[in-house]
mmCIF file of C-alpha atoms in Angstrom:
data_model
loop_
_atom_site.group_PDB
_atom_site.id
_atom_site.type_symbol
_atom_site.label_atom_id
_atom_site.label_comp_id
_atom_site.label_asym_id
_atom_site.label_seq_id
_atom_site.Cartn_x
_atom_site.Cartn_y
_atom_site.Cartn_z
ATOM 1 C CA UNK A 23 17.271 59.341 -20.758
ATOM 2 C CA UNK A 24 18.255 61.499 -17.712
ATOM 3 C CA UNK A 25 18.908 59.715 -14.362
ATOM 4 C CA UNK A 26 16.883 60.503 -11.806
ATOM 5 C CA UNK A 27 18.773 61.973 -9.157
ATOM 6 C CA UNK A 28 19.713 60.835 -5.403
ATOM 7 C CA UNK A 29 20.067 62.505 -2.227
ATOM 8 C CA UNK A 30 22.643 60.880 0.342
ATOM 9 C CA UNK A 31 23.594 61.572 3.955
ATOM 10 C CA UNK A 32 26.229 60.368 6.307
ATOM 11 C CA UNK A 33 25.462 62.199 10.173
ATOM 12 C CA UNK A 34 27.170 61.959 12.923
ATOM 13 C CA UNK A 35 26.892 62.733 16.043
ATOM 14 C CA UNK A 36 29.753 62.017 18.666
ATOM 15 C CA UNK A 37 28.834 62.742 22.227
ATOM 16 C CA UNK A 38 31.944 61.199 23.822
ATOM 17 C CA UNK A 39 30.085 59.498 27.074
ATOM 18 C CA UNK A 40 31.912 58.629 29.952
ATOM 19 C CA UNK A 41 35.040 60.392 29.132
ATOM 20 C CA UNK A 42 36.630 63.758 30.132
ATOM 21 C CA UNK A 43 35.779 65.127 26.345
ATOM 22 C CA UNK A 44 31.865 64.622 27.368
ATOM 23 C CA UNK A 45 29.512 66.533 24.894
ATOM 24 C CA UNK A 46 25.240 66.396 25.150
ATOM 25 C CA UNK A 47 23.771 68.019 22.384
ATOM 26 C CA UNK A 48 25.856 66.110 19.653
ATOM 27 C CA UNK A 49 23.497 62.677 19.310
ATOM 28 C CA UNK A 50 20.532 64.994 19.228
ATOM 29 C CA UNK A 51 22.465 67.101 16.373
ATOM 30 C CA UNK A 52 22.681 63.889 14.200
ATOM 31 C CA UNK A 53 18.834 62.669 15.194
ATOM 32 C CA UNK A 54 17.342 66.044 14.571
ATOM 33 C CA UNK A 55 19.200 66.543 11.160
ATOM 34 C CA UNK A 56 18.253 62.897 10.092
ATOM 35 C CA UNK A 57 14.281 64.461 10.332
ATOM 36 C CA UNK A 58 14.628 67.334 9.098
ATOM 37 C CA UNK A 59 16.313 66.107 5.481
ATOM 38 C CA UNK A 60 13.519 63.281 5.310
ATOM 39 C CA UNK A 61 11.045 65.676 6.268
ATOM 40 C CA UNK A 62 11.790 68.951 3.987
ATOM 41 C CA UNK A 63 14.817 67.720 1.760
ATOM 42 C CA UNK A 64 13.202 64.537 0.246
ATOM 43 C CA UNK A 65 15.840 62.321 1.258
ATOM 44 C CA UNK A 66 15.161 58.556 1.658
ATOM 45 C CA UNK A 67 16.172 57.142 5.256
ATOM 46 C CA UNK A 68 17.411 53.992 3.103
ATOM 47 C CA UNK A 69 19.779 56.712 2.406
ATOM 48 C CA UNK A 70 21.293 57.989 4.903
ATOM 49 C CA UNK A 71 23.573 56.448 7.500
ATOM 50 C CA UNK A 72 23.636 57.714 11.402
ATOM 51 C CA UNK A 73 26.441 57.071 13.323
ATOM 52 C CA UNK A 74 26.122 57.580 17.231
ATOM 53 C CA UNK A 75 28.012 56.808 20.386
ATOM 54 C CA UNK A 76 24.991 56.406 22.529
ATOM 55 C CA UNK A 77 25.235 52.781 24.411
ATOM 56 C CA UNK A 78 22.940 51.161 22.491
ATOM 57 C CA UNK A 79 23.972 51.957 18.829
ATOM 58 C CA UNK A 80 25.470 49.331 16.786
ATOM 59 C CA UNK A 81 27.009 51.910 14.130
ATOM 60 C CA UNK A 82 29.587 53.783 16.649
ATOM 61 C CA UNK A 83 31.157 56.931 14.949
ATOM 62 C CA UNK A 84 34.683 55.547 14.843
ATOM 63 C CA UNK A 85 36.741 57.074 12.496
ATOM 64 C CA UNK A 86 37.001 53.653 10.670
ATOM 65 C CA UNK A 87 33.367 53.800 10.619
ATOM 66 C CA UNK A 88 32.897 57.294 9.480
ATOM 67 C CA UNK A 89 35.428 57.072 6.631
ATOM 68 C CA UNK A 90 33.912 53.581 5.337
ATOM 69 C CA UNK A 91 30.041 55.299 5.129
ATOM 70 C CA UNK A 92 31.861 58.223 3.589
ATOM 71 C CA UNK A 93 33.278 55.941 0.890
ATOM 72 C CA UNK A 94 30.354 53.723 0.625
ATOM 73 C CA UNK A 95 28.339 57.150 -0.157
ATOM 74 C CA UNK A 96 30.968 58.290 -2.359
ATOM 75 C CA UNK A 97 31.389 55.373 -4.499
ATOM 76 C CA UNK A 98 27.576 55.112 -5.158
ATOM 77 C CA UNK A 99 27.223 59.155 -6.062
ATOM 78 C CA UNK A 100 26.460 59.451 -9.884
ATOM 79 C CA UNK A 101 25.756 62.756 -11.838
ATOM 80 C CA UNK A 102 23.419 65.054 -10.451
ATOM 81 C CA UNK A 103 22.748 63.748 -6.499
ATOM 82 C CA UNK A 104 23.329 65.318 -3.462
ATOM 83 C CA UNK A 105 25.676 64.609 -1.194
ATOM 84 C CA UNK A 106 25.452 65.296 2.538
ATOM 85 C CA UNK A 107 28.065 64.776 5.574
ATOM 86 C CA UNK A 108 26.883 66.455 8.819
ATOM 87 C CA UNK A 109 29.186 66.141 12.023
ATOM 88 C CA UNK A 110 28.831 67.145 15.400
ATOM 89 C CA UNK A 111 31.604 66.240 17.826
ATOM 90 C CA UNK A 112 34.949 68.009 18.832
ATOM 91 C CA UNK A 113 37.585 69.689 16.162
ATOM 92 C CA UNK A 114 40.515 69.745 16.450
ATOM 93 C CA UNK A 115 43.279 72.163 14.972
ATOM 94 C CA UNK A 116 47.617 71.844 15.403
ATOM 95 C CA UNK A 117 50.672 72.218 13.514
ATOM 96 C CA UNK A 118 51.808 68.806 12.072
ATOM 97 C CA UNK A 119 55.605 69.995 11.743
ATOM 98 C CA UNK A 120 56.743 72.693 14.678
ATOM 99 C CA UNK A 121 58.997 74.128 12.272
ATOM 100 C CA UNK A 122 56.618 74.780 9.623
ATOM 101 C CA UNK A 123 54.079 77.320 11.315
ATOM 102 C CA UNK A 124 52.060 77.256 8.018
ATOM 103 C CA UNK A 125 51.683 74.134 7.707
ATOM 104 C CA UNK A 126 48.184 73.238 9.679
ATOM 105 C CA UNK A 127 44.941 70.669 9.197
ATOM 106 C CA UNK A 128 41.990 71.413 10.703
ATOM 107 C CA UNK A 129 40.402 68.182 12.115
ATOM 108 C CA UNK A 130 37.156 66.384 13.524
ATOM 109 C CA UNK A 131 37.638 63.510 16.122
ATOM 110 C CA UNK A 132 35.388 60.480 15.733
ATOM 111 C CA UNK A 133 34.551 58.681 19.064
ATOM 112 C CA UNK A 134 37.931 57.003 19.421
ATOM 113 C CA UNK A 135 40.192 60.022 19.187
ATOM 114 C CA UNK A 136 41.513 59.121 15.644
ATOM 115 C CA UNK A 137 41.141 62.274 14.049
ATOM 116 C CA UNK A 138 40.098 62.897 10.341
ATOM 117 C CA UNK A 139 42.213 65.675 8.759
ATOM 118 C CA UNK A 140 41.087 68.319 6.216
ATOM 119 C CA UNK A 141 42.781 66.492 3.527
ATOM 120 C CA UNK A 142 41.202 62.687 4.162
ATOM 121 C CA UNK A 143 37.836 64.558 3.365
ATOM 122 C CA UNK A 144 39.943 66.084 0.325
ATOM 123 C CA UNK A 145 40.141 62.821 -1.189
ATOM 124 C CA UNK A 146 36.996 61.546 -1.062
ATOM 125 C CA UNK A 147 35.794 64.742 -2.668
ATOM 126 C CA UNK A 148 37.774 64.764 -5.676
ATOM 127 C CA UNK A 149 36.610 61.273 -6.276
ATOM 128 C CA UNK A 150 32.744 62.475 -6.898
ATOM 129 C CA UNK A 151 31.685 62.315 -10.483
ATOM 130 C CA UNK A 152 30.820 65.377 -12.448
ATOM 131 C CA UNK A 153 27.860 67.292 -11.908
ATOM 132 C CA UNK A 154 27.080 65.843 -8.361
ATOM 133 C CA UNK A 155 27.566 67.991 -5.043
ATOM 134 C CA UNK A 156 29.073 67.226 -1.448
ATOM 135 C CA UNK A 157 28.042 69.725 1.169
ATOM 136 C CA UNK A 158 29.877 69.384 4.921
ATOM 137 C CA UNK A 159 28.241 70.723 7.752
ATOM 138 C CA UNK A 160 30.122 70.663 10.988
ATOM 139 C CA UNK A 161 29.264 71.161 14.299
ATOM 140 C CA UNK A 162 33.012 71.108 16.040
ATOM 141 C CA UNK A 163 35.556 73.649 17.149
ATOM 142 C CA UNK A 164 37.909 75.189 14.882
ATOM 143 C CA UNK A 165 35.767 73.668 11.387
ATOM 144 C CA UNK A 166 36.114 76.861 9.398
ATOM 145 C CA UNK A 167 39.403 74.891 7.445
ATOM 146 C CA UNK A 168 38.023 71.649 6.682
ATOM 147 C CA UNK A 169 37.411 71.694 2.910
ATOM 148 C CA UNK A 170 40.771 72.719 1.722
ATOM 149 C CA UNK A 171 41.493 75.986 -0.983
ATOM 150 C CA UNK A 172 37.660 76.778 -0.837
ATOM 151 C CA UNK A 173 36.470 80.236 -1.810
ATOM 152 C CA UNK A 174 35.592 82.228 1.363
ATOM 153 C CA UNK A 175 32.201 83.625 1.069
ATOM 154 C CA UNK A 176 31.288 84.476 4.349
ATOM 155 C CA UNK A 177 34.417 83.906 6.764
ATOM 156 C CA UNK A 178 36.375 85.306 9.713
ATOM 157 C CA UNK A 179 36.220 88.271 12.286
ATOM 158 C CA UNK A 180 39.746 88.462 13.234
ATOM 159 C CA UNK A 181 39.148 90.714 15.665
ATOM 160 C CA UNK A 182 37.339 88.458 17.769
ATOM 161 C CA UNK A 183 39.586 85.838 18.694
ATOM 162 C CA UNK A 184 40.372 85.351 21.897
ATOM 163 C CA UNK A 185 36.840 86.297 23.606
ATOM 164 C CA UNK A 186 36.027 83.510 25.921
ATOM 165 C CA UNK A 187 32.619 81.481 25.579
ATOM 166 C CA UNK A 188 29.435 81.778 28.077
ATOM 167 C CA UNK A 189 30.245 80.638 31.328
ATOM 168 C CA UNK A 190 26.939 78.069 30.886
ATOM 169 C CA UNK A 191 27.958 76.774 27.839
ATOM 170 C CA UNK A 192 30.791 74.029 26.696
ATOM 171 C CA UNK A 193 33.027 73.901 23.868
ATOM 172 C CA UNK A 194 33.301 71.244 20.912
ATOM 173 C CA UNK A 195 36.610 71.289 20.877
ATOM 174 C CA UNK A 196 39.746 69.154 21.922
ATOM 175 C CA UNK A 197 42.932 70.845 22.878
ATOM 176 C CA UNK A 198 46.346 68.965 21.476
ATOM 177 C CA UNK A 199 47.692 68.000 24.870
ATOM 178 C CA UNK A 200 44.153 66.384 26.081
ATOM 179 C CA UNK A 201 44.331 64.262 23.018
ATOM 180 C CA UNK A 202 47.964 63.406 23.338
ATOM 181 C CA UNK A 203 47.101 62.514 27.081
ATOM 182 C CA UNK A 204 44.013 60.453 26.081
ATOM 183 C CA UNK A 205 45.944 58.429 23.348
ATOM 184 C CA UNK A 206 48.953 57.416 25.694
ATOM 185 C CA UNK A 207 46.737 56.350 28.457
ATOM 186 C CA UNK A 208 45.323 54.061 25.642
ATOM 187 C CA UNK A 209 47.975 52.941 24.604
ATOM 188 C CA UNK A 210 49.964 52.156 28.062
ATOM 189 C CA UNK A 211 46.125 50.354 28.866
ATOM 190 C CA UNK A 212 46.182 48.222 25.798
ATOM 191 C CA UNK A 213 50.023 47.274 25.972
ATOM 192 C CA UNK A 214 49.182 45.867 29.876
ATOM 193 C CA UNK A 215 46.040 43.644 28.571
ATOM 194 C CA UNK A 216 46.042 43.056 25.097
ATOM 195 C CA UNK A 217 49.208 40.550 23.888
ATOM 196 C CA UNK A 218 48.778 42.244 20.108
ATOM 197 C CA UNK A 219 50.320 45.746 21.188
ATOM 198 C CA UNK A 220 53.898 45.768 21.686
ATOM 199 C CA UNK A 221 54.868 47.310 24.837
ATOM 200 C CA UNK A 222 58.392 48.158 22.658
ATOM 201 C CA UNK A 223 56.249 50.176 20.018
ATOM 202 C CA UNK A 224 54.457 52.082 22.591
ATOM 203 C CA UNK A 225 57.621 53.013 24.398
ATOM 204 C CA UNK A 226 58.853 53.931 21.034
ATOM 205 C CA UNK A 227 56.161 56.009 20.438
ATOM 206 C CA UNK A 228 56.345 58.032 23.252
ATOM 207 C CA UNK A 229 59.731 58.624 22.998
ATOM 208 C CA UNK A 230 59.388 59.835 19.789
ATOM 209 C CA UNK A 231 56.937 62.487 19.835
ATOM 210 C CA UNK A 232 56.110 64.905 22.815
ATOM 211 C CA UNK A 233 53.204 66.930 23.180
ATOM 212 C CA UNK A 234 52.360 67.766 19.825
ATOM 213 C CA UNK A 235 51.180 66.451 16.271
ATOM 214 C CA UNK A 236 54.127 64.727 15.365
ATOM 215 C CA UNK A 237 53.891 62.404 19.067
ATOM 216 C CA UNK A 238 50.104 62.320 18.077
ATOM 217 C CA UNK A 239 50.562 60.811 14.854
ATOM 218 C CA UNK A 240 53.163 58.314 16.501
ATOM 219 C CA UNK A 241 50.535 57.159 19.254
ATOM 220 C CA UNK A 242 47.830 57.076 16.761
ATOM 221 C CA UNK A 243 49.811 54.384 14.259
ATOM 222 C CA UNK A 244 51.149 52.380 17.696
ATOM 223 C CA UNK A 245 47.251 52.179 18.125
ATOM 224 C CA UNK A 246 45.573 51.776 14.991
ATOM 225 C CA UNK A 247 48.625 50.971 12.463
ATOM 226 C CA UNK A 248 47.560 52.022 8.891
ATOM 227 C CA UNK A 249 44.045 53.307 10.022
ATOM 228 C CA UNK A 250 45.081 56.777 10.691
ATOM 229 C CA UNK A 251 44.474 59.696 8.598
ATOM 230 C CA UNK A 252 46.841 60.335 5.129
ATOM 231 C CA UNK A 253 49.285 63.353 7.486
ATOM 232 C CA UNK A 254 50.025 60.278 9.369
ATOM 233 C CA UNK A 255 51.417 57.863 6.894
ATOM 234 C CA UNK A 256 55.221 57.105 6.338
ATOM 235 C CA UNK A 257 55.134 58.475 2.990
ATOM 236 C CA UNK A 258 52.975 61.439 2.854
ATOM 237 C CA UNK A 259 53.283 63.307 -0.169
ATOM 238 C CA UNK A 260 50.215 64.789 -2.606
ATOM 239 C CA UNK A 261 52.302 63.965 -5.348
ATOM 240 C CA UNK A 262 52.280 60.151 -4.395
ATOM 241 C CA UNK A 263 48.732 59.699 -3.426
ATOM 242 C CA UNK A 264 47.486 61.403 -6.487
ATOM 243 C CA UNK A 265 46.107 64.229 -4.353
ATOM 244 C CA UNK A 266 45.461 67.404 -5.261
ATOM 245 C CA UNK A 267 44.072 70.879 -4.023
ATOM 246 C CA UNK A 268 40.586 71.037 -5.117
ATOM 247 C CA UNK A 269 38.823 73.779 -7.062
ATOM 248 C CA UNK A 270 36.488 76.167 -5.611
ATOM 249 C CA UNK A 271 33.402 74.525 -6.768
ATOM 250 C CA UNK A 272 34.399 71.059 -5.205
ATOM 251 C CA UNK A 273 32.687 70.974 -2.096
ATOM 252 C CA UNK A 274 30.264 72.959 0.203
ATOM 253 C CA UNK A 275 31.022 73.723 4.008
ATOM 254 C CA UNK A 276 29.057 75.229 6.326
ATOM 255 C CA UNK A 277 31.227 75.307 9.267
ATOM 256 C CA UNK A 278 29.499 76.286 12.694
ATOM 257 C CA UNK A 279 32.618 78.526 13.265
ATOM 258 C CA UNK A 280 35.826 79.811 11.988
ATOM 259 C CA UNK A 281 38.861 78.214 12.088
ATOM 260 C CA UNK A 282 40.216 79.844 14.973
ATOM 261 C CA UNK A 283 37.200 79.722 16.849
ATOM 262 C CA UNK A 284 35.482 77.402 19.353
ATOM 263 C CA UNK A 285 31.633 75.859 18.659
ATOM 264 C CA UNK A 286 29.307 75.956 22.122
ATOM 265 C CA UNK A 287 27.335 72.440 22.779
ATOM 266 C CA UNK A 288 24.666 74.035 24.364
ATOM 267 C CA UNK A 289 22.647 72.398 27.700
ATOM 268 C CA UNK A 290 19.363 71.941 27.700
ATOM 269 C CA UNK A 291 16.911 74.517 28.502
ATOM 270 C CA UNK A 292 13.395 76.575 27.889
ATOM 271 C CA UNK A 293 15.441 77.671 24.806
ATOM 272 C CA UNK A 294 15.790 74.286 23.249
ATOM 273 C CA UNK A 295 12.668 72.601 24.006
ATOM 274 C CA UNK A 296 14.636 71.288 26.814
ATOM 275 C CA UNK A 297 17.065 69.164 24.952
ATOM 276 C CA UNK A 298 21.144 69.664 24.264
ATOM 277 C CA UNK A 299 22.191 70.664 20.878
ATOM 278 C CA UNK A 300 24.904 72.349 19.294
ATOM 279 C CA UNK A 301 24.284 75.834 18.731
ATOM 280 C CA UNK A 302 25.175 75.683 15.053
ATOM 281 C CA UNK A 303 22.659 73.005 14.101
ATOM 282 C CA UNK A 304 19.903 74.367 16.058
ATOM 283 C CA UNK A 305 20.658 77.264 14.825
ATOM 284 C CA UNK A 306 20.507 75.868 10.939
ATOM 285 C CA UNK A 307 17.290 73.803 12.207
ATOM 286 C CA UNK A 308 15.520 76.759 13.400
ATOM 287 C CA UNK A 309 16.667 78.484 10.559
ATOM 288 C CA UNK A 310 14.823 75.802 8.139
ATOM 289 C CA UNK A 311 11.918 75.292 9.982
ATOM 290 C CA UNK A 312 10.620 79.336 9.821
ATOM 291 C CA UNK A 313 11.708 79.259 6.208
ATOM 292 C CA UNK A 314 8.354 79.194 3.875
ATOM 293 C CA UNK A 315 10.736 77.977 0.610
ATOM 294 C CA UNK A 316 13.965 77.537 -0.251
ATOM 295 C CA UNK A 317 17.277 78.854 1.336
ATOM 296 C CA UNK A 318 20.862 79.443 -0.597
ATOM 297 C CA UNK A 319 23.540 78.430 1.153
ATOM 298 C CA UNK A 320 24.508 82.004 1.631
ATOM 299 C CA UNK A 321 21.444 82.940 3.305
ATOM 300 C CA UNK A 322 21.264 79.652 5.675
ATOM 301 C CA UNK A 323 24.590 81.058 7.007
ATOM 302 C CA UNK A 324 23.557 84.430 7.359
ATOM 303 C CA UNK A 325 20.326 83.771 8.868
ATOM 304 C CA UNK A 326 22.235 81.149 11.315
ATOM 305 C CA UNK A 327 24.755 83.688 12.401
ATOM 306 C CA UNK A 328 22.085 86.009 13.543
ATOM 307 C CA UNK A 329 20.195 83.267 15.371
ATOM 308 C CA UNK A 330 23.699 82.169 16.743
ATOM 309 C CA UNK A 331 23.657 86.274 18.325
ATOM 310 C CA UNK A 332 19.960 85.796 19.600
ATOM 311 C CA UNK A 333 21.184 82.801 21.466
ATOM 312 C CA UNK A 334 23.330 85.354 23.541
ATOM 313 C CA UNK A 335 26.361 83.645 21.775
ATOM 314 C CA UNK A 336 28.548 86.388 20.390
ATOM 315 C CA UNK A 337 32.057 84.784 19.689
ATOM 316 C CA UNK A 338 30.744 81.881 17.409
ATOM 317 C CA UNK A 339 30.780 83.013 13.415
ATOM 318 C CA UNK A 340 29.365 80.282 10.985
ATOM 319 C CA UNK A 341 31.197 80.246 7.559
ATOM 320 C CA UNK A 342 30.757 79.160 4.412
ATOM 321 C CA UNK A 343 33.261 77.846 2.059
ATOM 322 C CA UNK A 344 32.545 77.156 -1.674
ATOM 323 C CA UNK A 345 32.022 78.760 -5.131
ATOM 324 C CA UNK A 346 30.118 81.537 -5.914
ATOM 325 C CA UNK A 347 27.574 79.478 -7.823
ATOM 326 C CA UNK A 348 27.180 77.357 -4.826
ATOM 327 C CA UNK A 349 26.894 80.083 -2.364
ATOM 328 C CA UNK A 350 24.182 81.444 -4.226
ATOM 329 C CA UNK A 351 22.530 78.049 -5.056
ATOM 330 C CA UNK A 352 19.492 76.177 -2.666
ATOM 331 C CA UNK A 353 20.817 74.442 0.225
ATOM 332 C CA UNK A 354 21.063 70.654 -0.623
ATOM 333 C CA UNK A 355 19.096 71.323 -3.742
ATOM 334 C CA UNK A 356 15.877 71.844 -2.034
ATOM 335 C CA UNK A 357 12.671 70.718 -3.137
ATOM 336 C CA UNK A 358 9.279 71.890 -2.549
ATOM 337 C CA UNK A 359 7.488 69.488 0.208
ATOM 338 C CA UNK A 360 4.337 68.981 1.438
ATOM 339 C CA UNK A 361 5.065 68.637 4.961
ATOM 340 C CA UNK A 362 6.908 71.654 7.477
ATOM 341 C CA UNK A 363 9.274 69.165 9.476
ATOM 342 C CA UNK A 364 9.759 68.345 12.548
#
C-alpha cells in the first residue's frame, strides 16, 4: 500500500538587526513564503519550521538552529515527499586555501555569522531516501554554487559581472573582511566577559589566520569549537566523512543569482505593497500568484528573471541547478488548490 506523501519546509529569513550587515526584506521573505506553500502548495504548517531574527522569535536562525531543522526534516523524509529549504539572508563566497584558486564554497550566513558551506548542505542531501526531492531556494548573494556538481540549466551571463547594483537598493551579501572583522570583535568581546573563552585561543587565532578563509575558519572554531561547518574541521577530507559529489538529480536550487553575482534586498515601496523583500522571492511570489496552474521549475526561473528586469534590476540573474527531469518537472510537486494565495 503506497505511502501517502509529505511536503516539508525549513524558511529562513535572517534580517541581521542592529548590526552593520542590516537587511529588511529577509523576515518578510520567510513569512510570505510560509503562506504561499500552505496556501497553493498544500503544505501543513505542522510542517514547516520558520526561523527568524526578529526580537521576539524564540527559533533564531543560528546556524546551529538551521542545520538541526535541516536534519530534523531530513531524517523524517521518506519516499516520495517534498522537501523544501528557503533562505533569505547574506551569501557569502571566498577561497578556503589562497594557494588553491579553484578551490571555493559558496556560503549562506545564519544570524550569528557561522556560515554554512555548499558542502554541509551536500551532506544532508545525500542522506534523503530514494524517490523523495529537496529543492533550495536562496535569497543571498553569490547562491548560484550552493548545491554542488548540479547540472546548469539556466546559469550565468559572464559578461555582466562587475555592473554595480541600483543606487536605492542593498545587497545580500557579506564581503570576507566584514566577516573576519565581525568574528574578532566577538571574539576579543567574549574573551573580556565570559571566563569559558580563552583569551590564549583567541590570540592564537588571530595570529593564525589574516584576512581570509583560513583566519575565518580559525575565529569561527575559537568561537563555536566543533559547531562550524565540515571546511572547518581538523580533518577535512570527503574520503573520511563518507562524502561524496552528488549526482545531477540530487537536489533542486533556485538561486536568486549567480555565483558571482550580488542579490538586492529591496526597500519598501508602491512596488511592494509597501513592505521590504528580496527581489528574488517577490519575484518567485509574484510569479506564483498570476500563475492559473502549475509552474516547472524551469519556467518559475524564467518567468522570475523577467520580473527581476521589470523591477528595473538588470544585474541580478536567477539560476537553476538540477537535472533535466527536474527542470522540466512542477515546482515542489504542485497540486491543484482551491484557494489563489495570499
Amino acid at each position: 500500500m503506497a505511502t501517502e506523501c509529505k511536503k516539508r519546509a525549513v524558511l529562513v529569513g535572517c534580517n541581521y538587526p542592529n548590526t552593520i550587515n542590516k537587511l529588511s526584506g529577509c523576515v518578510n521573505d520567510a513569512k510570505a513564503m510560509s503562506e504561499m506553500i500552505v496556501s497553493r502548495f498544500g503544505f501543513d504548517s505542522k510542517n514547516i519550521e520558520l526561523l527568524t531574527d526578529e526580537p521576539e522569535s524564540t527559533n533564531k536562525p543560528t546556524r546551529a538552529n538551521i542545520m538541526a531543522a535541516l536534519k530534523k526534516m531530513v531524517v523524517a523524509a521518506k519516499e516520495g515527499d517534498v522537501l523544501l529549504f528557503h533562505f533569505s539572508g547574506h551569501g557569502l563566497v571566498g577561497r578556503i586555501d589562497p594557494h588553491q584558486p579553484s578551490n571555493e564554497g559558496e556560503a549562506i550566513v545564519p544570524c550569528d555569522l557561522n556560515p554554512i558551506f555548499d558542502v554541509d548542505l551536500g551532506q544532508l542531501i545525500q542522506q534523503l531516501p530514494s524517490g523523495s526531492s529537496f529543492t533550495i531556494v536562496s535569497d543571498s548573494c553569490h547562491s548560484g554554487g550552493l548545491i554542488d556538481k548540479s547540472k546548469e540549466q539556466i546559469g550565468p551571463h559572464s559578461t555582466l559581472r562587475g555592473i554595480a547594483p541600483p543606487v536605492d537598493y542593498k545587497t545580500r551579501g557579506i564581503s570576507i573582511e566584514t566577516l573576519y572583522q565581525c568574528l574578532l570583535t566577538a571574539a576579543n568581546v567574549m574573551s573580556a566577559t565570559q571566563s569559558f573563552l580563552d583569551t590564549t585561543a583567541v590570540a592564537n587565532a588571530i595570529n593564525t589566520g589574516t584576512v581570509n578563509m583560513t583566519g575565518i575558519g580559525s575565529l569561527l572554531t575559537t568561537i563555536f569549537g566543533n559547531n562550524v561547518s565540515l571546511k572547518f574541521l581538523p580533518h577535512y577530507e570527503r574520503d573520511i566523512l563518507n562524502l561524496r559529489s552528488l549526482t545531477e538529480d540530487e537536489g533542486i536550487l533556485l538561486s536568486g543569482c549567480q555565483a558571482n553575482e550580488l542579490s538586492i534586498d529591496m526597500r519598501a515601496s508602491d512596488k511592494t505593497g509597501g513592505k521590504s523583500f528580496g527581489a528574488f522571492t517577490y519575484a518567485v511570489l509574484k510569479v506564483i500568484k498570476e500563475s492559473n496552474g502549475a509552474l516547472t521549475n524551469r519556467q518559475l526561473v524564467v518567468k522570475a528573471r523577467n520580473e527581476i528586469i521589470n523591477l528595473g534590476i538588470g544585474q541580478q540573474h536567477p539560476c537553476l541547478y538540477c537535472s533535466d527531469a527536474n527542470a522540466d518537472a512542477p515546482f515542489l510537486g504542485h497540486q491543484p488548490s482551491t484557494t489563489t494565495g495570499a
